[in-house]
Tab-separated table of C-alpha atoms in Angstrom:
chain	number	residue	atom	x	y	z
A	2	UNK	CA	-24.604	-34.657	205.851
A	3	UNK	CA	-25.567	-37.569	203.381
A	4	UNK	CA	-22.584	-39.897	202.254
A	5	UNK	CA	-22.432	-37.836	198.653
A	6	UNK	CA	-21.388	-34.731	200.505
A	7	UNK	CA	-18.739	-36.093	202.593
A	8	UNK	CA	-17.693	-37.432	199.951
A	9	UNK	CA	-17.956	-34.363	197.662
A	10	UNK	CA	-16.267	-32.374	200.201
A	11	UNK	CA	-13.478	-35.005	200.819
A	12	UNK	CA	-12.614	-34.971	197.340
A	13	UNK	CA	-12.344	-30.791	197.628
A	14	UNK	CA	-10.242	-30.650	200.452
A	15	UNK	CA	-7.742	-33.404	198.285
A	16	UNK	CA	-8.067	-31.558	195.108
A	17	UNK	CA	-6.713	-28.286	197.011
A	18	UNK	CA	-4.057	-29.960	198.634
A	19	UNK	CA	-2.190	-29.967	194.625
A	20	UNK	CA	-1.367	-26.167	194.928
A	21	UNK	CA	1.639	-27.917	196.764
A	22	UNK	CA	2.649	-29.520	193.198
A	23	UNK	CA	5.192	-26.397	192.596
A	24	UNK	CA	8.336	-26.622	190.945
A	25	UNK	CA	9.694	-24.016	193.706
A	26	UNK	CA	11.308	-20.601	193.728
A	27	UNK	CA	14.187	-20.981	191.741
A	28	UNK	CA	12.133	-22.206	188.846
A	29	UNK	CA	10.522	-19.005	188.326
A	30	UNK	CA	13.496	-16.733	189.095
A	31	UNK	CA	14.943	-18.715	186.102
A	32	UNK	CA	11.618	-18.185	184.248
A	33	UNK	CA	12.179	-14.854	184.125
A	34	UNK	CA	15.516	-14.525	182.408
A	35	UNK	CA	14.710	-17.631	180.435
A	36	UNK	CA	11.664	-15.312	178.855
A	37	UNK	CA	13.783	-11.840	179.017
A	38	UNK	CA	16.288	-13.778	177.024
A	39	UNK	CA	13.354	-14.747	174.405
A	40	UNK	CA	11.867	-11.273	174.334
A	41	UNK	CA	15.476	-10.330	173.488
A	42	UNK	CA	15.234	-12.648	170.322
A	43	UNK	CA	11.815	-11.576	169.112
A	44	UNK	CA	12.742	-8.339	169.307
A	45	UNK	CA	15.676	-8.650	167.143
A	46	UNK	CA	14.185	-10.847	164.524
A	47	UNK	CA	11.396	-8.472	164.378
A	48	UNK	CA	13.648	-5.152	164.095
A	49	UNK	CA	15.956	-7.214	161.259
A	50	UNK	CA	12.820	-7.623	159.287
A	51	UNK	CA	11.584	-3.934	159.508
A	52	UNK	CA	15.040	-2.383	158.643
A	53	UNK	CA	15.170	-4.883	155.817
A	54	UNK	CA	11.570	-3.187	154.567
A	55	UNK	CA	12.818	0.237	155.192
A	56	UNK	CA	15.799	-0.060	152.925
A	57	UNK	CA	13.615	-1.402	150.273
A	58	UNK	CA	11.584	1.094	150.122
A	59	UNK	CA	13.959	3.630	150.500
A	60	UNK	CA	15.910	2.166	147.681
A	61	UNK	CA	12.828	2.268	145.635
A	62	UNK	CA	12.571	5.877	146.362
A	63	UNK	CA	15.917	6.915	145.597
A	64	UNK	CA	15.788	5.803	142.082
A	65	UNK	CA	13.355	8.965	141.009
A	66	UNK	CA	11.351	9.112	137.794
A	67	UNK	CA	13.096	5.721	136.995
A	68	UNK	CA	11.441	3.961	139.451
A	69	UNK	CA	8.901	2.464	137.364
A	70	UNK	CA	11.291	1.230	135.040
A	71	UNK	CA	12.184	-1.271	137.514
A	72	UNK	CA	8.818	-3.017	137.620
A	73	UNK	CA	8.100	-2.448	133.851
A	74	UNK	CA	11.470	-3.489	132.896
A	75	UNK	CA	10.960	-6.507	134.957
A	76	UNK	CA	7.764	-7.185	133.457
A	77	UNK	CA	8.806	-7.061	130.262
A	78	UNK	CA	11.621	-9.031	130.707
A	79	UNK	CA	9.609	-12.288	131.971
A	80	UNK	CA	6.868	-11.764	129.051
A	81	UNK	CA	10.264	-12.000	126.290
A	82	UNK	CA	11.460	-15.189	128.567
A	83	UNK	CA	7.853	-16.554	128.421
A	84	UNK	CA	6.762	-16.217	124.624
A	85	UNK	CA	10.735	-17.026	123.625
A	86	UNK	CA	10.383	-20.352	125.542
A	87	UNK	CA	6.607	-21.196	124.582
A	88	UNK	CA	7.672	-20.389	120.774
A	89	UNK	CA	10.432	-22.348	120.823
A	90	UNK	CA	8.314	-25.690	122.312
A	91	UNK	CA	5.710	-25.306	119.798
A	92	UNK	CA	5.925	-27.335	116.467
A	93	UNK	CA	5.946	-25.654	113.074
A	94	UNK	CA	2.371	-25.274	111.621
A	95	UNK	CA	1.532	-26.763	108.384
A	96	UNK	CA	0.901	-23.327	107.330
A	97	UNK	CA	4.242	-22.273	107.691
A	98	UNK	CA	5.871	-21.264	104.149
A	99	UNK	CA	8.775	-23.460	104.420
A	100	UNK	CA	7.105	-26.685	104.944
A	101	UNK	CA	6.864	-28.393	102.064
A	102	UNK	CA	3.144	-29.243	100.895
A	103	UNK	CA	4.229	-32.107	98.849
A	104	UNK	CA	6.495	-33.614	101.781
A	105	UNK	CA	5.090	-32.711	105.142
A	106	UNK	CA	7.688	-32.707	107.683
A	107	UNK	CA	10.222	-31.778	105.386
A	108	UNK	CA	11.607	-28.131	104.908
A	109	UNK	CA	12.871	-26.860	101.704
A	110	UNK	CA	14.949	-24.047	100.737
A	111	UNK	CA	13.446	-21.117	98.429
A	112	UNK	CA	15.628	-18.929	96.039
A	113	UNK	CA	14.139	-15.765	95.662
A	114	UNK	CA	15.095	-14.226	92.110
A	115	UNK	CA	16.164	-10.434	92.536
A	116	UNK	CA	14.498	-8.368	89.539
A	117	UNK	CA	16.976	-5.784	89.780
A	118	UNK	CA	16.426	-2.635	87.403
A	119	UNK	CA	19.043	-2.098	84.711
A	120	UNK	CA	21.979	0.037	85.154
A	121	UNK	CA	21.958	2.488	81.889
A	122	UNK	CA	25.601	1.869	81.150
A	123	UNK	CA	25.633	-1.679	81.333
A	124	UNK	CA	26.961	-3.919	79.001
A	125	UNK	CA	23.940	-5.733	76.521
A	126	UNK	CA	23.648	-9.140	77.661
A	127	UNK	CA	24.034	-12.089	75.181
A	128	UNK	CA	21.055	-14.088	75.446
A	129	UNK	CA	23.155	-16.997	76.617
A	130	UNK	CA	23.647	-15.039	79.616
A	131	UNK	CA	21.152	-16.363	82.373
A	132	UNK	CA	18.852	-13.875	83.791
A	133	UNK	CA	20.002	-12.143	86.967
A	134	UNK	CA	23.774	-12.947	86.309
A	135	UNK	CA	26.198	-9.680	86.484
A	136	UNK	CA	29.444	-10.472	84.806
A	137	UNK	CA	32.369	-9.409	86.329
A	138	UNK	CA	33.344	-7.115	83.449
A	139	UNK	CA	30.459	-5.061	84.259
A	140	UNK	CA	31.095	-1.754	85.920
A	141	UNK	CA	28.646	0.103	88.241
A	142	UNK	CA	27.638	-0.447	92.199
A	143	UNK	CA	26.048	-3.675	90.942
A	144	UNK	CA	29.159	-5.287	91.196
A	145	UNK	CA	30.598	-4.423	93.954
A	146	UNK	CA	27.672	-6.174	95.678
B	17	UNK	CA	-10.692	-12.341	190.924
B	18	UNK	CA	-14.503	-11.092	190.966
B	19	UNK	CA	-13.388	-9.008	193.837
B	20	UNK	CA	-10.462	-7.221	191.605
B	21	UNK	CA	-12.746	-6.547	189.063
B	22	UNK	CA	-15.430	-4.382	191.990
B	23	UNK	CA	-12.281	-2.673	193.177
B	24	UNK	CA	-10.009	-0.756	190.863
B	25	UNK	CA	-7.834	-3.198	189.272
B	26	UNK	CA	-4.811	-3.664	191.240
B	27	UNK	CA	-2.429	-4.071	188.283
B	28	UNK	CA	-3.603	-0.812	186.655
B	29	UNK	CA	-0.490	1.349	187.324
B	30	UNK	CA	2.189	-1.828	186.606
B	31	UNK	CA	-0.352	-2.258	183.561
B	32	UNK	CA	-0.336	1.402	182.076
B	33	UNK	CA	3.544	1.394	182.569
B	34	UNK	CA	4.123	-1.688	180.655
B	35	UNK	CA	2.070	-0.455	177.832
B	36	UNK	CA	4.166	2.658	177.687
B	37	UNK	CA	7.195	0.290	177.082
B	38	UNK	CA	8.437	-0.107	180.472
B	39	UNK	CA	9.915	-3.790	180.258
B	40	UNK	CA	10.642	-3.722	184.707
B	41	UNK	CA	6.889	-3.099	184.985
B	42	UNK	CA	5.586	-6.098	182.482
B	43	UNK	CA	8.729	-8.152	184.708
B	44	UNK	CA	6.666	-7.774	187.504
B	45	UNK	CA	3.245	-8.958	186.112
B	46	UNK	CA	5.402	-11.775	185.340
B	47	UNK	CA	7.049	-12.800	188.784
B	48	UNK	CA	2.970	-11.837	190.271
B	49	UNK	CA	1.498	-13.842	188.023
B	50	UNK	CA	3.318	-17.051	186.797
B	51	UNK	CA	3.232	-19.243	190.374
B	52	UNK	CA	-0.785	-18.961	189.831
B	53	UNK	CA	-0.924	-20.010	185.566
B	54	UNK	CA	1.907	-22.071	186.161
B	55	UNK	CA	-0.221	-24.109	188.394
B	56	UNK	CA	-3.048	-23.790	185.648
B	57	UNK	CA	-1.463	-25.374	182.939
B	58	UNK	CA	0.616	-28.007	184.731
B	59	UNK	CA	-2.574	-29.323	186.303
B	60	UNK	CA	-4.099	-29.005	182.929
B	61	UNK	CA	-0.539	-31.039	181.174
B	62	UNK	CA	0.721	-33.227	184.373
B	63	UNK	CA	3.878	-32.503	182.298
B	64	UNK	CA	6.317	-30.191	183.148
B	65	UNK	CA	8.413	-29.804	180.206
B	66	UNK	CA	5.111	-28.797	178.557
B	67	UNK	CA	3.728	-26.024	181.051
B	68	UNK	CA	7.439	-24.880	180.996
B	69	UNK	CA	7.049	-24.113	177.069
B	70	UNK	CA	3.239	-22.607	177.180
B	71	UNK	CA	3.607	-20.653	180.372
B	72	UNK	CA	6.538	-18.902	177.863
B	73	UNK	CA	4.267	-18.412	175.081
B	74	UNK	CA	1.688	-17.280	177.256
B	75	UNK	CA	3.644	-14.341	178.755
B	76	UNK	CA	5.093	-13.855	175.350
B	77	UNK	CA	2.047	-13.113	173.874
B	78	UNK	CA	1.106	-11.094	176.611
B	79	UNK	CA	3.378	-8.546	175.753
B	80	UNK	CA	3.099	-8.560	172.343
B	81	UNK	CA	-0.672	-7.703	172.803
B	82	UNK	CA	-0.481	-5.587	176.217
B	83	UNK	CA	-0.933	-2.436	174.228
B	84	UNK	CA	-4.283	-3.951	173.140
B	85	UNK	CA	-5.836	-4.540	176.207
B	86	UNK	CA	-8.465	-2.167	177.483
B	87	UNK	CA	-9.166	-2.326	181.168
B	88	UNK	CA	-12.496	-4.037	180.769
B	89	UNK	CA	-11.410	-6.839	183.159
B	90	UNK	CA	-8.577	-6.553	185.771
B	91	UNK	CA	-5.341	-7.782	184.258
B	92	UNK	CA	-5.164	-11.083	185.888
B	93	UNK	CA	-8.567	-12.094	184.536
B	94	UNK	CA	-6.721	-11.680	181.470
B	95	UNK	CA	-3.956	-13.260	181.234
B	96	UNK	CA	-5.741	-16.191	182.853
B	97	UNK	CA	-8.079	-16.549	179.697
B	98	UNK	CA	-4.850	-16.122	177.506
B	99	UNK	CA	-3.471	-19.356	179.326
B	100	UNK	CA	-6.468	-21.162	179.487
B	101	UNK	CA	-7.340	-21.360	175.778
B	102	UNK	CA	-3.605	-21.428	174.512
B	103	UNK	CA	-3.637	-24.632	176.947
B	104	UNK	CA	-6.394	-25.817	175.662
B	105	UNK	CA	-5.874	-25.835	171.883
B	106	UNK	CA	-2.685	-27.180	173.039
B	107	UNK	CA	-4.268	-29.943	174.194
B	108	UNK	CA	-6.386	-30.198	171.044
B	109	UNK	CA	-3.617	-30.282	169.041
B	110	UNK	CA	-0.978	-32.624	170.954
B	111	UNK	CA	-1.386	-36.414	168.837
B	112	UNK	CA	-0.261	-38.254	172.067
B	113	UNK	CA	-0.954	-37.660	175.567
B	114	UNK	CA	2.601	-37.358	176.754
B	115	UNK	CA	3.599	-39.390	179.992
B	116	UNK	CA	3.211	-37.568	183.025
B	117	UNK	CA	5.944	-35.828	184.345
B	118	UNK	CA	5.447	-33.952	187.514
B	119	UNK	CA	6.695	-31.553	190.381
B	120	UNK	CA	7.295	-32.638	193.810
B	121	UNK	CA	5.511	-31.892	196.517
B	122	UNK	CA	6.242	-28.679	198.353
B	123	UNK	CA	7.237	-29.868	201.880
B	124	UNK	CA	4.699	-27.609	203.602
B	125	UNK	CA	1.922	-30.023	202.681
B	126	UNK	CA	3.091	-31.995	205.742
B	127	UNK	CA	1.947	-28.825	207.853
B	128	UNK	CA	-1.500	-28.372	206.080
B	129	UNK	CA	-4.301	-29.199	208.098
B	130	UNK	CA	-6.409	-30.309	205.307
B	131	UNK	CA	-3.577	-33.188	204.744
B	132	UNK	CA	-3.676	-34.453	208.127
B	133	UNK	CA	-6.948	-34.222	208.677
B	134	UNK	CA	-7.063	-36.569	205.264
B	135	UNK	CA	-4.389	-39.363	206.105
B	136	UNK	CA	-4.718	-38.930	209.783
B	137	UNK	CA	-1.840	-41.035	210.046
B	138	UNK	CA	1.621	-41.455	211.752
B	139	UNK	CA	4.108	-39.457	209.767
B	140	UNK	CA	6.266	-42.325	208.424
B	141	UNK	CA	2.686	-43.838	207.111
B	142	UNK	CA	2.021	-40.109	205.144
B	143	UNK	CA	5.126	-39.847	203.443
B	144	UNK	CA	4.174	-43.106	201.588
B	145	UNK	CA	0.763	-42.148	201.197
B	146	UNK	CA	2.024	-38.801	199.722
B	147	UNK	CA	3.248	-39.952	196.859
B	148	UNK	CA	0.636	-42.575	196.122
B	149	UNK	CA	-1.715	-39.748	196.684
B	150	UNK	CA	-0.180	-37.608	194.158
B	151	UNK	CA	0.113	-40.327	191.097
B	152	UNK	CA	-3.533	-41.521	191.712
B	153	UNK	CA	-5.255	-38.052	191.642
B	154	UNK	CA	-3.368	-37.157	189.001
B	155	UNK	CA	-4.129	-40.014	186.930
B	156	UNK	CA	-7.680	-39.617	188.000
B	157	UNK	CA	-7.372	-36.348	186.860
B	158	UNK	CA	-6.235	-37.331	183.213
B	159	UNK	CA	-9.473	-39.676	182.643
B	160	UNK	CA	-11.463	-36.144	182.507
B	161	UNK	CA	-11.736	-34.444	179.368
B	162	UNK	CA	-9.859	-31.033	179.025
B	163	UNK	CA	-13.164	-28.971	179.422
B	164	UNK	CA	-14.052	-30.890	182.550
B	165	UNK	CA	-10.259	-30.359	183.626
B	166	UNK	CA	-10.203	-26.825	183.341
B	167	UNK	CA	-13.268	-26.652	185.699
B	168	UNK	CA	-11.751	-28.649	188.567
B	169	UNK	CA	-8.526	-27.021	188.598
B	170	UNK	CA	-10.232	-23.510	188.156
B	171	UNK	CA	-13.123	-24.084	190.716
B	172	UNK	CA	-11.258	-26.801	193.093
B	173	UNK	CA	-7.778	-26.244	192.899
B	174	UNK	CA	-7.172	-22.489	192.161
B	175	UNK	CA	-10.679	-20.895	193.470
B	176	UNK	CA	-11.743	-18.913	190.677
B	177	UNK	CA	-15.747	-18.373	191.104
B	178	UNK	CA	-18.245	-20.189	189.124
B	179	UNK	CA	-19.246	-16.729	187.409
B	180	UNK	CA	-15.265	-16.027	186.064
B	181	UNK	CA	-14.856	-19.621	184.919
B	182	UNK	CA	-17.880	-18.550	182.909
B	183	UNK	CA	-16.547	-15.738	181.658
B	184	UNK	CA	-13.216	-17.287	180.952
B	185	UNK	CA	-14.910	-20.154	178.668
B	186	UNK	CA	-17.435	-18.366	176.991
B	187	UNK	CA	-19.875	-20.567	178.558
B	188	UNK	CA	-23.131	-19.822	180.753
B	189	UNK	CA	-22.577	-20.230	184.130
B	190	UNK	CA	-25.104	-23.622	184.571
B	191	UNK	CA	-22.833	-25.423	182.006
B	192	UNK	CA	-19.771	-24.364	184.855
B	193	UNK	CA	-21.559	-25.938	187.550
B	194	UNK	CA	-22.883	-28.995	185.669
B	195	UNK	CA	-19.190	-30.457	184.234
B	196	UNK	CA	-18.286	-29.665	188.229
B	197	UNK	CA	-20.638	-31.772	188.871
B	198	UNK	CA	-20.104	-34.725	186.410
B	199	UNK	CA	-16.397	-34.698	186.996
B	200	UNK	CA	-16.504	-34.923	190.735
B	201	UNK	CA	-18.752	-37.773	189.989
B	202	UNK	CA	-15.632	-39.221	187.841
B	203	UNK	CA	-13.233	-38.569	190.097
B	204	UNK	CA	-14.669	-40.199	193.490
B	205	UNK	CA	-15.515	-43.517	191.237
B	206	UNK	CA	-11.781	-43.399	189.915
B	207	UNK	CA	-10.627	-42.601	193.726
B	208	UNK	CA	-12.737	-44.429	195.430
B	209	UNK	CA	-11.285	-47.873	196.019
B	210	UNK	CA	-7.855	-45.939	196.857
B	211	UNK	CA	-9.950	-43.716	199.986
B	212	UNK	CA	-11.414	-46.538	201.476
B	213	UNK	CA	-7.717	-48.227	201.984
B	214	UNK	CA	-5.925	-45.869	202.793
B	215	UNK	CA	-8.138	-43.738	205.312
């Protein structure tokens, strides 16, 4: 046999000589309940997580026609949130009637002048009498506005 | 293991219980079968703490997947490949190789023929040798790369044929025999200053 294959056979007969590298038979007596013990765990976790779905869904059941309020009302309520936020972050346009063309930036207040149609038994108005004013001697539903 | 797969599978009753739930059958896989992939991945880690934790995750996901397997190979052959790649992308994954930390020798070695034959010296002389025997092949063992690893421990160590070592990699059966081939070459350079001292 050439010097290779003692050699190669030496090296064999060591390498088999690690199946005595064992941690002995308690080890794997406590291996057993150490992976009972985990199986245990698993299993809960995983039946905690089903029962969890299962209520949901029965939940969702329960509520009948209804149901699809949930997710519309839900949906609905986020779009309000989103366009009452994003409207209240954007600036004012310069098309918007209140800004003021002659000063930009600035807002002014209108008065809008009420063309309200005569009452038949009202009082003539003296000319002095600016348009739109109702004296208080005047009687009708006018005044009591 | 080729012969389990000729003959019915040996397994096949503790098997088809386990799959119908029964937890006492899938305990006995387990008390069969871990001495043999314990031995597997600590020759694969040198680290005990480590083939503690994967030999757990391999019987783990064992029996989440049990219902899944289909007879095609016997039971052992496997679990076996289960243990072999979770070991190995173990290995691909760890940052650091770890120090060693490792078992003591079972006592019996003493009494094996092989050993004696190998130190063929007086008993006090062994003991010593023993240990230094242990560290250096184990060390020698380390400067392999996992793939090569796997093939000495498989082949060398554990006796698993050249053809289920194939089967177990997903590689052809030449590629088996020539990383045997390179890493004995690797191993009786590391070892060989250590042989001619000591025997």
């Amino acid at each position: 046999m050439s010097k290779d294959n003692q050699n190669d056979e030496k090296l064999q007969k060591l390498l088999k000589l690690k199946n005595y590298e064992t941690p002995g038979d308690e080890y794997f007596e406590d291996f057993l309940v150490d992976l009972k013990e985990r199986q245990r765990r698993d299993a809960m976790q995983a039946s905690s997580l089903l029962t969890l779905r299962d209520r949901m869904a029965q939940w969702f059941q329960e509520l009948g026609p209804e149901r699809w309020a949930v997710p519309a009302g839900s949906m609905a309520a986020v779009a309000i949130t989103f366009f009452a936020i994003s409207s209240r972050n954007q600036p004012l346009s310069e098309d918007s009637p209140i800004v003021s063309q002659d000063h930009p930036g600035k807002t002014e207040t209108h008065v809008f002048e009420l063309q309200l149609p005569k009452p038949q038994n009202s009082p003539v108005q003296p000319a002095s009498t600016p348009a739109g004013y109702v004296p208080a001697s005047s009687v009708g539903y006018l005044r009591e506005l | 293991m080729s012969e389990n797969r000729r003959k019915t599978d040996p397994d096949k009753d503790l098997v088809a219980r386990a799959q119908k739930g029964e937890t006492a059958a899938f305990d006995e896989l387990v008390v069969k079968y871990s001495p043999k992939l314990y031995g597997l991945i600590y020759h694969m880690t040198s680290n005990r703490e480590d083939t503690n934790d994967l030999l757990q995750d391999v019987f783990a996901k064992a029996y989440r997947s049990i219902k899944r397997f289909k007879g095609k190979s016997s039971f052992y052959t496997w679990i076996y490949a289960i243990a072999t790649n979770m070991t190995l992308n173990f290995l691909k994954k760890r940052n650091r190789r770890r120090g060693m930390s490792l078992d003591d020798m079972d006592s019996a070695i003493e009494r094996d023929e092989e050993f004696i034959e190998i130190t063929s010296t007086s008993d006090p002389v062994r003991e010593t040798y023993l240990g230094e025997l242990q560290l250096k092949l184990n060390e020698a063992m380390q400067t392999l790369s996992d793939n090569h690893r796997a093939v000495v421990i498989m082949y060398d160590i554990q006796g698993v044929p050249h053809t289920e070592i194939a089967k177990i990699l997903k590689v052809s059966e030449g590629t088996v025999r020539s990383r045997l081939f390179y890493a004995h070459r690797q191993l009786q350079t590391q070892l060989g200053e250590f042989w001619n001292q000591k025997t």
